[in-house]
Amino acid sequence: AQMPNTISRADKLYGLSKFWQEVNYNFVYLDEVDREEWEAEYKKLLIFVQETADDYEYYRHLIRLCAMLKDGHTNVYYPEAVQAKLYNTYFGDYRLFMTNINGKAVVTRVNLSKKEEIPIGTEVVAVNGQPTAEYLEEYVKPYISSS
């Protein structure tokens, strides 16, 4: 099943610009954000969001921009339609939850149907052939809003 593609190019630009504007007006800790990087990312996204293939990709850009604020109380969430597709389709039969234990990605929960295949306590050493630490730096950490 495909991700929804319901947001027009104009609405993508409006949503991005509205978020950027609200942060600039209301975000208490904006003085702690690298303003040059913040502005450069916004300008880059003005082009990128218009070319996104679907709603998931669009929101992924917003989530990454939001994570630049480094504030665990400021987040962008996927709409329900995207969230449902993400959890019910993109991961197939596998639902893994991992925890950082002594600098290692360790499986701490897995769906019951896969518990024999991927036991609790399994260390994830690579994702699609890429070392876990590198994968996290490139594909996970830039999307996490945290203080």
Coordinates of N, CA and C in Angstrom, one line a residue:
A1 N 0.8 -1.2 0.0 CA 0.0 0.0 0.0 C 0.9 1.2 0.0
Q2 N 0.4 2.2 -0.7 CA 1.2 3.5 -0.8 C 0.8 4.5 0.3
M3 N 1.8 5.3 0.6 CA 1.6 6.4 1.5 C 0.6 7.4 0.9
P4 N -0.2 8.0 1.7 CA -1.1 9.1 1.2 C -0.3 10.2 0.6
N5 N -0.9 10.8 -0.4 CA -0.3 12.0 -1.1 C -1.4 13.0 -1.2
T6 N -1.8 13.6 -0.1 CA -3.0 14.5 -0.1 C -2.7 16.0 0.0
I7 N -1.4 16.3 0.2 CA -1.1 17.7 0.4 C -0.6 18.4 -0.8
S8 N -1.2 19.5 -1.2 CA -0.8 20.2 -2.5 C 0.6 20.8 -2.3
R9 N 1.2 21.2 -3.4 CA 2.5 21.9 -3.3 C 2.3 23.2 -2.5
A10 N 1.3 23.9 -2.8 CA 1.0 25.2 -2.1 C 0.8 25.0 -0.6
D11 N 0.1 23.9 -0.2 CA -0.1 23.7 1.2 C 1.2 23.2 1.9
K12 N 2.0 22.5 1.1 CA 3.3 22.1 1.7 C 4.2 23.3 2.0
L13 N 4.2 24.2 1.1 CA 5.0 25.5 1.3 C 4.4 26.3 2.5
Y14 N 3.0 26.4 2.5 CA 2.4 27.1 3.6 C 2.6 26.4 4.9
G15 N 2.5 25.1 5.0 CA 2.8 24.4 6.3 C 4.2 24.6 6.8
L16 N 5.2 24.5 5.9 CA 6.6 24.7 6.2 C 6.8 26.1 6.7
S17 N 6.3 27.1 6.0 CA 6.4 28.5 6.3 C 5.7 28.9 7.6
K18 N 4.6 28.3 7.8 CA 3.8 28.6 9.0 C 4.6 28.0 10.3
F19 N 5.1 26.8 10.1 CA 5.9 26.3 11.2 C 7.1 27.2 11.5
W20 N 7.9 27.5 10.4 CA 9.1 28.3 10.6 C 8.7 29.7 11.2
Q21 N 7.6 30.3 10.8 CA 7.2 31.6 11.3 C 6.8 31.5 12.8
E22 N 6.1 30.5 13.2 CA 5.7 30.3 14.6 C 6.9 30.1 15.5
V23 N 7.8 29.3 15.0 CA 9.1 29.1 15.8 C 9.8 30.4 16.0
N24 N 9.9 31.2 14.9 CA 10.6 32.4 15.0 C 9.9 33.4 15.9
Y25 N 8.6 33.3 16.0 CA 7.9 34.3 16.8 C 7.7 33.8 18.3
N26 N 7.5 32.5 18.5 CA 7.1 32.0 19.8 C 8.2 31.1 20.5
F27 N 9.1 30.6 19.8 CA 10.0 29.6 20.4 C 11.0 30.3 21.4
V28 N 10.9 29.9 22.7 CA 11.6 30.6 23.7 C 13.1 30.5 23.6
Y29 N 13.6 29.4 23.1 CA 15.0 29.2 23.1 C 15.7 29.4 21.7
L30 N 15.1 30.2 20.9 CA 15.6 30.4 19.6 C 17.0 31.0 19.6
D31 N 17.4 31.7 20.7 CA 18.7 32.3 20.8 C 19.8 31.2 20.9
E32 N 19.4 30.0 21.3 CA 20.3 28.9 21.4 C 20.4 28.0 20.2
V33 N 19.7 28.4 19.1 CA 19.7 27.7 17.8 C 20.7 28.4 16.9
D34 N 21.5 27.6 16.2 CA 22.4 28.2 15.2 C 21.5 28.8 14.1
R35 N 21.4 30.1 14.1 CA 20.4 30.9 13.2 C 20.8 30.7 11.8
E36 N 22.1 30.7 11.4 CA 22.5 30.6 10.0 C 22.1 29.2 9.5
E37 N 22.3 28.2 10.3 CA 21.9 26.8 9.9 C 20.4 26.7 9.8
W38 N 19.7 27.3 10.8 CA 18.2 27.3 10.8 C 17.6 28.0 9.5
E39 N 18.2 29.1 9.2 CA 17.7 29.9 8.0 C 18.1 29.1 6.7
A40 N 19.3 28.5 6.7 CA 19.7 27.8 5.5 C 18.9 26.6 5.3
E41 N 18.5 25.9 6.3 CA 17.7 24.7 6.2 C 16.3 25.1 5.7
Y42 N 15.7 26.2 6.2 CA 14.4 26.6 5.8 C 14.4 26.9 4.3
K43 N 15.4 27.7 3.8 CA 15.6 28.0 2.4 C 15.7 26.8 1.5
K44 N 16.4 25.8 2.0 CA 16.6 24.5 1.3 C 15.3 23.8 1.2
L45 N 14.5 23.8 2.3 CA 13.3 23.1 2.4 C 12.2 23.7 1.5
L46 N 12.3 25.0 1.3 CA 11.3 25.7 0.4 C 11.3 25.0 -1.0
I47 N 12.4 24.5 -1.4 CA 12.4 23.7 -2.7 C 12.1 22.3 -2.4
F48 N 12.7 21.6 -1.5 CA 12.5 20.2 -1.2 C 11.1 19.8 -1.0
V49 N 10.4 20.5 -0.1 CA 9.0 20.1 0.2 C 8.1 20.1 -0.9
Q50 N 8.3 20.9 -1.9 CA 7.4 20.9 -3.1 C 7.6 19.7 -3.9
E51 N 8.8 19.1 -3.8 CA 9.1 17.9 -4.7 C 8.9 16.6 -3.9
T52 N 8.4 16.6 -2.7 CA 8.2 15.4 -1.9 C 7.2 14.5 -2.6
A53 N 7.4 13.2 -2.6 CA 6.6 12.2 -3.3 C 5.3 11.9 -2.6
D54 N 5.2 12.1 -1.3 CA 4.0 11.8 -0.6 C 4.0 12.6 0.8
D55 N 2.9 12.4 1.5 CA 2.8 13.1 2.8 C 3.9 12.6 3.8
Y56 N 4.3 11.4 3.8 CA 5.3 10.9 4.7 C 6.6 11.7 4.5
E57 N 7.0 11.8 3.2 CA 8.3 12.4 2.9 C 8.2 13.9 3.3
Y58 N 7.1 14.6 3.1 CA 6.9 16.0 3.5 C 7.0 16.1 5.0
Y59 N 6.3 15.3 5.8 CA 6.4 15.4 7.2 C 7.8 15.0 7.8
R60 N 8.5 14.1 7.1 CA 9.8 13.8 7.5 C 10.7 15.0 7.4
H61 N 10.6 15.8 6.4 CA 11.3 17.1 6.3 C 11.0 18.0 7.5
L62 N 9.7 18.1 7.8 CA 9.3 19.0 8.9 C 9.8 18.5 10.3
I63 N 9.8 17.2 10.4 CA 10.3 16.6 11.7 C 11.8 16.9 11.8
R64 N 12.5 16.7 10.8 CA 14.0 17.0 10.8 C 14.2 18.5 11.2
L65 N 13.5 19.4 10.5 CA 13.6 20.8 10.8 C 13.3 21.1 12.3
C66 N 12.2 20.5 12.8 CA 11.9 20.7 14.2 C 12.9 20.1 15.1
A67 N 13.6 19.0 14.8 CA 14.6 18.5 15.6 C 15.8 19.4 15.8
M68 N 16.0 20.3 14.8 CA 17.1 21.2 14.9 C 17.0 22.2 16.1
L69 N 15.7 22.3 16.6 CA 15.5 23.1 17.8 C 16.0 22.5 19.1
K70 N 16.3 21.2 19.0 CA 16.8 20.5 20.2 C 15.9 20.7 21.5
D71 N 14.6 20.6 21.3 CA 13.7 20.8 22.4 C 12.7 19.6 22.4
G72 N 12.8 18.8 23.5 CA 11.9 17.7 23.6 C 10.4 18.0 23.7
H73 N 10.1 19.2 23.9 CA 8.7 19.6 24.0 C 8.1 20.2 22.8
T74 N 8.9 20.3 21.7 CA 8.5 20.9 20.4 C 8.6 19.7 19.4
N75 N 7.5 19.3 18.9 CA 7.5 18.2 17.9 C 6.6 18.4 16.8
V76 N 6.8 17.7 15.7 CA 5.9 17.6 14.6 C 5.5 16.1 14.5
Y77 N 4.3 15.8 14.4 CA 3.8 14.4 14.4 C 3.2 14.1 13.0
Y78 N 3.3 12.9 12.6 CA 2.7 12.4 11.4 C 1.1 12.5 11.6
P79 N 0.4 12.8 10.5 CA -1.1 12.7 10.6 C -1.4 11.2 10.8
E80 N -2.6 11.0 11.2 CA -3.1 9.6 11.5 C -3.0 8.7 10.3
A81 N -3.3 9.2 9.1 CA -3.3 8.3 7.9 C -1.9 7.9 7.6
V82 N -0.9 8.8 7.8 CA 0.5 8.4 7.6 C 1.0 7.5 8.7
Q83 N 0.7 7.8 9.9 CA 1.1 6.9 11.0 C 0.6 5.5 10.9
A84 N -0.7 5.4 10.5 CA -1.3 4.0 10.3 C -0.5 3.2 9.2
K85 N -0.3 3.9 8.1 CA 0.4 3.2 7.0 C 1.9 2.9 7.4
L86 N 2.5 3.8 8.1 CA 3.9 3.5 8.6 C 4.0 2.3 9.5
Y87 N 3.1 2.2 10.4 CA 3.2 1.1 11.4 C 2.6 -0.2 10.8
N88 N 1.6 -0.1 10.0 CA 1.0 -1.3 9.5 C 1.5 -1.8 8.2
T89 N 2.3 -1.1 7.5 CA 2.8 -1.5 6.1 C 4.3 -1.5 6.0
Y90 N 4.9 -0.4 6.4 CA 6.4 -0.2 6.1 C 7.2 -1.2 6.8
F91 N 6.8 -1.7 8.0 CA 7.7 -2.6 8.8 C 7.2 -4.0 8.6
G92 N 6.2 -4.3 7.8 CA 5.8 -5.6 7.6 C 5.5 -6.4 8.9
D93 N 6.0 -7.6 9.0 CA 5.7 -8.4 10.2 C 6.6 -8.1 11.4
Y94 N 7.6 -7.2 11.2 CA 8.6 -7.0 12.3 C 8.3 -5.7 13.0
R95 N 8.2 -5.9 14.3 CA 8.0 -4.7 15.2 C 9.1 -4.8 16.3
L96 N 10.2 -4.1 16.1 CA 11.3 -4.1 17.0 C 11.4 -2.9 17.8
F97 N 11.7 -3.0 19.1 CA 12.0 -1.9 20.0 C 13.4 -2.1 20.5
M98 N 14.2 -1.1 20.4 CA 15.6 -1.2 20.8 C 15.9 -0.1 21.9
T99 N 16.9 -0.4 22.7 CA 17.3 0.5 23.7 C 18.8 0.5 23.6
N100 N 19.3 1.7 23.9 CA 20.8 1.9 24.0 C 21.3 1.4 25.3
I101 N 22.0 0.3 25.2 CA 22.6 -0.3 26.5 C 24.1 -0.4 26.3
N102 N 24.8 0.4 27.1 CA 26.2 0.5 27.0 C 26.7 0.9 25.6
G103 N 26.0 1.8 24.9 CA 26.4 2.2 23.6 C 26.1 1.2 22.5
K104 N 25.2 0.2 22.8 CA 24.8 -0.8 21.8 C 23.3 -0.8 21.6
A105 N 22.9 -1.0 20.4 CA 21.4 -1.1 20.1 C 21.0 -2.5 20.4
V106 N 20.2 -2.7 21.4 CA 19.8 -4.0 21.9 C 18.3 -4.1 21.8
V107 N 17.8 -5.2 21.2 CA 16.4 -5.5 21.1 C 15.8 -5.7 22.5
T108 N 14.8 -4.9 22.9 CA 14.2 -5.0 24.2 C 12.7 -5.4 24.1
R109 N 12.1 -5.3 22.9 CA 10.8 -5.8 22.7 C 10.7 -6.2 21.2
V110 N 9.9 -7.2 20.9 CA 9.7 -7.7 19.6 C 8.3 -8.4 19.6
N111 N 7.6 -8.3 18.4 CA 6.3 -8.9 18.4 C 6.4 -10.4 18.6
L112 N 5.4 -11.0 19.2 CA 5.4 -12.4 19.6 C 5.7 -13.3 18.5
S113 N 5.2 -13.1 17.3 CA 5.5 -14.0 16.2 C 6.9 -14.0 15.7
K114 N 7.7 -13.1 16.2 CA 9.2 -13.1 15.8 C 10.1 -13.3 16.9
K115 N 9.6 -13.6 18.1 CA 10.5 -13.7 19.3 C 11.5 -14.8 19.2
E116 N 11.2 -15.9 18.5 CA 12.2 -16.9 18.3 C 13.3 -16.5 17.3
E117 N 12.9 -15.8 16.3 CA 13.8 -15.4 15.2 C 14.7 -14.2 15.7
I118 N 14.2 -13.3 16.5 CA 14.9 -12.2 17.1 C 14.7 -12.1 18.6
P119 N 15.5 -12.8 19.3 CA 15.3 -12.9 20.8 C 15.6 -11.5 21.5
I120 N 14.9 -11.3 22.5 CA 15.2 -10.1 23.4 C 16.6 -10.2 23.8
G121 N 17.3 -9.1 23.7 CA 18.7 -9.0 24.1 C 19.7 -9.1 22.9
T122 N 19.1 -9.3 21.7 CA 19.9 -9.3 20.5 C 20.5 -8.0 20.2
E123 N 21.8 -7.9 19.9 CA 22.4 -6.7 19.6 C 22.3 -6.5 18.1
V124 N 21.9 -5.3 17.7 CA 21.8 -4.9 16.3 C 23.1 -4.3 15.9
V125 N 23.9 -5.0 15.1 CA 25.2 -4.5 14.7 C 25.3 -3.7 13.4
A126 N 24.3 -4.0 12.5 CA 24.2 -3.3 11.2 C 22.8 -3.2 10.8
V127 N 22.5 -2.2 10.0 CA 21.2 -2.0 9.4 C 21.4 -1.9 7.9
N128 N 20.9 -2.8 7.1 CA 21.1 -2.9 5.7 C 22.6 -2.8 5.3
G129 N 23.4 -3.5 6.1 CA 24.8 -3.5 5.8 C 25.6 -2.3 6.4
Q130 N 24.9 -1.3 6.9 CA 25.6 -0.1 7.5 C 25.7 -0.3 9.0
P131 N 26.9 -0.1 9.6 CA 27.1 -0.2 11.0 C 26.0 0.6 11.7
T132 N 25.5 0.1 12.8 CA 24.3 0.7 13.5 C 24.6 2.1 13.9
A133 N 25.8 2.4 14.4 CA 26.1 3.8 14.9 C 26.0 4.8 13.7
E134 N 26.6 4.4 12.6 CA 26.5 5.2 11.4 C 25.0 5.4 10.9
Y135 N 24.3 4.3 10.9 CA 22.9 4.4 10.5 C 22.1 5.4 11.4
L136 N 22.3 5.2 12.7 CA 21.6 6.1 13.7 C 22.0 7.6 13.4
E137 N 23.3 7.9 13.2 CA 23.7 9.3 13.0 C 23.0 9.8 11.7
E138 N 22.9 9.0 10.7 CA 22.4 9.5 9.4 C 20.9 9.5 9.3
Y139 N 20.2 8.5 9.8 CA 18.8 8.3 9.6 C 17.9 8.4 10.8
V140 N 18.4 8.4 12.0 CA 17.6 8.4 13.1 C 17.7 9.7 13.9
K141 N 19.0 10.0 14.4 CA 19.2 11.1 15.3 C 18.7 12.5 14.7
P142 N 18.9 12.7 13.4 CA 18.5 14.0 12.9 C 17.0 14.3 13.0
Y143 N 16.2 13.3 13.3 CA 14.8 13.4 13.4 C 14.2 13.3 14.8
I144 N 15.1 13.3 15.8 CA 14.7 13.2 17.2 C 14.7 14.6 17.8
S145 N 13.6 15.1 18.3 CA 13.5 16.3 19.1 C 13.9 16.0 20.5
S146 N 15.0 16.5 21.0 CA 15.3 16.3 22.4 C 16.2 17.4 22.9
S147 N 16.1 17.6 24.2 CA 16.8 18.7 24.9 C 18.2 18.3 25.2

